[in-house]
Amino acid sequence: MDNVTKKISKSIIQHDKENNRIYLMKMHEDDSYGIIDILEEVAKEKKYTKIIGKIPLGAKVFFLEQGYSIEAAIPEFYKGKEDGVFVVKYFSKDRKEEKYKEIINDVLSESIKKSNEKKQCTLSKQFIFRKAGENDAEAIAEFYKKIFQTYPFPIYNAKYILTTMKDNVVYFTIWKEDKLIAISSSEMDKENLNVEMTDFGTLPEYRRKGLAVYLLGKMEEEMIARGIKTAYTIARAVSYGMNTTFSKKGYTFAGTLINNTNISGRIESMNVWYKKL
């Protein structure tokens, strides 16, 4: 995968052909005026069909004036104060059209019914939970190769896993003896005190045992201890399991990102959920 993550001026962008998009992952306030032109130049050069930006609410006016729209919004996203919004612009009619509206609406409806479910999730004695260390990077990369046919970031690469561990990501794992069976990660924006709860995966034979809900609880404990104020996720909109997991843990639906992410072999729409920690 030709996956590029780099700094443009003071902001961070990611783009690649498999996702067929540019993602403005972190926008610096000094870049409000100039970043849009840069994004659109890259999109034109690479023939991408979507630009998506995760930006402070105060910057939205610059994007809306240039034909962008808002697909999701998270209150108090930046340092527990300023709201955040996901702004998008499409360069293809097909990319903008959601083909699975009925399924996505059903998933969302069923998930919201499970909101704040109080059932306590405990871990069976046959399983062991622990935060991953650097020695686990190879096992994590191999695990993700088994789970996802495609993924928006190079999580199949042990060097990438190791680099993220040293930077801003905590990996959470569940093992059965010496076999890794479930995993997730918390990708922190330490400056803005928010965290993406992401990279959930469970081996097929261990699904429907509440492992994702258990991991999410442990992730929240760790993030609260680190002073993080807002958690969010970008979950596959057609996944009953992941949307229900976040709804059960008290997350609020924030919007759907249309045809946003290449995951498990095709570009899919993603639901955004958030929670104040």
XYZ file of C-alpha atoms in Angstrom:
277
model
C 0.000 0.000 0.000
C 1.356 3.426 -1.012
C 0.301 4.973 2.302
C 1.660 8.469 2.945
C 1.411 10.232 6.312
C 3.254 13.533 6.461
C 3.334 17.049 7.820
C 2.100 19.834 5.538
C 3.048 23.193 7.056
C 2.006 22.585 10.690
C -0.779 20.068 9.939
C -0.742 16.276 9.405
C -2.313 14.583 6.387
C -2.594 10.963 5.227
C -3.372 9.788 1.711
C -3.165 6.662 -0.436
C -4.738 5.118 -3.519
C -6.492 2.212 -1.757
C -8.598 4.616 0.313
C -8.665 6.943 -2.712
C -8.758 9.999 -0.476
C -6.818 12.591 1.486
C -7.390 12.685 5.252
C -6.510 15.879 7.123
C -5.874 14.124 10.422
C -4.712 17.069 12.505
C -5.095 20.695 11.467
C -3.050 23.450 13.077
C -4.924 26.713 13.587
C -2.238 28.611 11.644
C -3.115 26.605 8.515
C -6.782 27.622 8.283
C -6.276 29.807 5.219
C -3.799 27.813 3.142
C -4.412 24.136 3.838
C -7.473 23.755 1.585
C -5.587 24.726 -1.567
C -2.831 22.251 -0.703
C -5.319 19.421 -0.113
C -7.079 20.063 -3.401
C -3.809 20.251 -5.337
C -2.823 16.808 -4.025
C -6.315 15.426 -4.737
C -6.157 16.705 -8.299
C -2.638 15.372 -8.862
C -3.447 11.912 -7.456
C -7.009 11.826 -8.871
C -8.493 11.109 -5.434
C -12.284 11.122 -5.135
C -12.621 12.388 -1.554
C -11.074 14.824 0.899
C -11.963 14.495 4.575
C -10.767 16.754 7.367
C -10.998 16.452 11.148
C -10.952 20.100 12.186
C -11.883 22.508 14.999
C -15.348 24.025 14.725
C -13.830 27.492 14.357
C -12.164 26.494 11.086
C -15.301 25.100 9.453
C -16.246 28.410 7.810
C -13.159 28.267 5.564
C -14.122 24.791 4.355
C -17.839 25.475 3.928
C -17.009 28.496 1.767
C -15.053 26.153 -0.529
C -17.911 23.673 -1.015
C -17.238 21.251 1.843
C -20.004 19.787 4.016
C -20.103 18.383 7.558
C -20.660 14.624 7.996
C -20.013 14.272 11.749
C -19.511 16.477 14.814
C -18.029 15.795 18.267
C -18.725 18.231 21.137
C -15.793 19.446 23.273
C -13.321 17.496 21.147
C -10.301 19.753 21.538
C -8.944 19.916 25.114
C -12.455 19.275 26.397
C -13.552 22.705 25.125
C -13.883 23.336 21.381
C -16.098 21.117 19.225
C -14.623 19.126 16.351
C -16.194 18.425 12.959
C -15.480 16.096 10.051
C -15.719 18.070 6.805
C -15.771 16.404 3.381
C -15.651 17.154 -0.309
C -16.309 14.623 -3.079
C -14.904 14.570 -6.595
C -17.073 11.686 -7.829
C -20.848 11.117 -7.784
C -20.331 7.413 -7.062
C -18.157 8.176 -4.033
C -20.858 10.404 -2.577
C -23.671 7.860 -3.045
C -24.343 5.397 -0.221
C -25.463 2.034 -1.622
C -26.195 0.344 1.711
C -28.458 2.904 3.396
C -30.989 0.337 4.590
C -28.384 -1.881 6.268
C -26.603 1.099 7.836
C -29.862 2.514 9.206
C -30.787 -0.881 10.650
C -27.364 -1.287 12.294
C -27.650 2.161 13.838
C -31.208 1.593 15.048
C -30.337 -1.753 16.659
C -27.160 -0.334 18.222
C -28.891 2.640 19.801
C -31.384 0.261 21.456
C -28.424 -1.171 23.423
C -27.288 2.261 24.637
C -25.671 2.306 28.092
C -26.372 -1.365 28.738
C -25.302 -1.914 32.334
C -24.359 -5.588 32.052
C -20.920 -6.089 33.611
C -18.376 -7.599 31.226
C -15.807 -9.847 32.862
C -13.019 -11.891 31.332
C -13.141 -15.687 31.446
C -10.338 -17.272 33.498
C -9.037 -18.988 30.370
C -8.050 -15.577 28.930
C -5.318 -13.132 29.955
C -5.503 -9.372 29.391
C -2.458 -7.120 29.188
C -1.208 -3.951 27.566
C 1.146 -4.786 24.722
C 4.868 -4.107 24.876
C 7.435 -3.555 22.153
C 8.180 -7.291 22.052
C 4.589 -7.868 20.885
C 4.884 -5.781 17.693
C 5.544 -8.764 15.425
C 2.657 -10.780 16.889
C 0.298 -7.809 16.512
C 1.215 -7.290 12.855
C 0.754 -11.002 12.103
C -2.594 -10.973 13.915
C -3.926 -8.106 11.804
C -2.892 -9.896 8.610
C -5.300 -12.691 9.587
C -8.178 -10.350 10.448
C -8.295 -7.660 7.756
C -7.997 -8.157 4.010
C -7.309 -4.421 3.663
C -6.918 -1.630 6.220
C -6.551 2.162 5.980
C -3.190 2.183 7.789
C -0.180 -0.213 7.520
C -0.931 -2.223 10.652
C 0.449 -5.391 9.002
C 3.937 -3.929 9.372
C 5.700 -4.627 12.687
C 7.911 -1.551 12.242
C 4.805 0.612 11.918
C 3.332 -0.941 15.087
C 6.586 -0.310 16.955
C 6.805 3.285 15.750
C 3.243 4.035 16.853
C 3.867 2.413 20.248
C 6.791 4.757 20.833
C 4.769 7.747 19.704
C 1.105 7.985 20.695
C -0.600 4.560 20.564
C -1.312 2.063 23.353
C -2.198 -1.481 22.251
C -4.444 -3.689 24.390
C -4.402 -7.462 24.013
C -6.177 -10.619 25.165
C -4.361 -13.944 25.042
C -5.238 -17.589 25.508
C -1.995 -19.072 26.787
C 0.551 -17.878 24.190
C -2.027 -17.221 21.445
C -3.122 -13.645 20.705
C -6.907 -13.738 20.244
C -8.133 -10.123 20.496
C -6.644 -6.672 20.219
C -7.453 -2.957 20.117
C -5.580 0.321 20.306
C -5.927 3.848 21.657
C -4.453 6.487 19.351
C -3.963 9.595 21.459
C -3.840 13.238 20.462
C -1.957 14.221 23.608
C -1.980 17.926 22.789
C -5.760 18.110 22.346
C -6.649 15.484 24.977
C -8.712 13.241 22.704
C -8.261 9.624 21.684
C -9.440 7.378 18.871
C -10.485 3.927 20.106
C -9.590 1.807 17.111
C -7.995 -1.253 15.464
C -10.357 -3.752 17.147
C -9.912 -7.327 16.018
C -10.895 -10.749 17.381
C -10.150 -14.166 15.938
C -13.384 -15.618 14.460
C -13.590 -18.526 16.902
C -13.524 -16.142 19.904
C -16.137 -13.645 18.738
C -19.458 -13.019 20.539
C -17.762 -13.468 23.915
C -17.749 -9.772 24.863
C -14.002 -9.359 24.332
C -14.321 -6.039 22.465
C -16.518 -4.584 25.220
C -14.000 -5.755 27.822
C -11.104 -4.206 25.887
C -12.978 -0.929 25.501
C -13.504 -0.752 29.257
C -9.773 -1.245 29.859
C -8.929 1.347 27.204
C -11.163 3.910 28.895
C -9.553 3.257 32.281
C -6.099 3.832 30.803
C -7.102 6.992 28.953
C -8.808 8.510 32.008
C -5.615 7.853 33.998
C -3.666 9.738 31.306
C -5.929 12.786 31.498
C -7.663 12.284 28.141
C -11.028 14.065 28.036
C -12.848 12.780 24.930
C -12.866 9.345 23.279
C -14.222 8.584 19.822
C -14.250 5.847 17.241
C -14.715 5.524 13.482
C -16.506 2.167 13.121
C -17.658 0.258 10.040
C -21.237 1.423 9.497
C -22.402 -2.073 8.472
C -20.943 -3.774 11.575
C -23.575 -4.653 14.175
C -20.850 -5.849 16.542
C -18.682 -2.730 16.662
C -21.520 -0.197 16.663
C -23.280 -2.109 19.429
C -20.042 -2.312 21.436
C -19.720 1.466 21.558
C -23.408 2.069 22.159
C -23.350 -0.361 25.097
C -20.478 1.599 26.636
C -22.382 4.883 26.498
C -21.005 6.417 23.307
C -23.174 8.833 21.316
C -23.622 8.639 17.550
C -22.028 11.654 15.813
C -22.594 11.020 12.097
C -21.737 8.768 9.148
C -18.699 9.280 6.901
C -19.864 8.145 3.461
C -17.665 5.705 1.505
C -14.719 6.707 3.636
C -12.387 3.811 4.357
C -10.947 0.797 2.546
C -11.374 -1.981 5.095
C -11.822 -5.721 4.617
C -11.513 -5.477 0.845
C -13.694 -2.518 -0.146
C -14.390 1.136 0.584
C -17.063 1.374 3.289
C -18.989 4.054 5.138
C -18.021 4.603 8.765
C -19.990 5.699 11.825
C -18.471 8.147 14.301
C -19.254 7.682 18.013
C -17.939 9.733 20.959
C -17.919 9.812 24.759
C -16.772 12.251 27.435
C -14.353 10.428 29.739
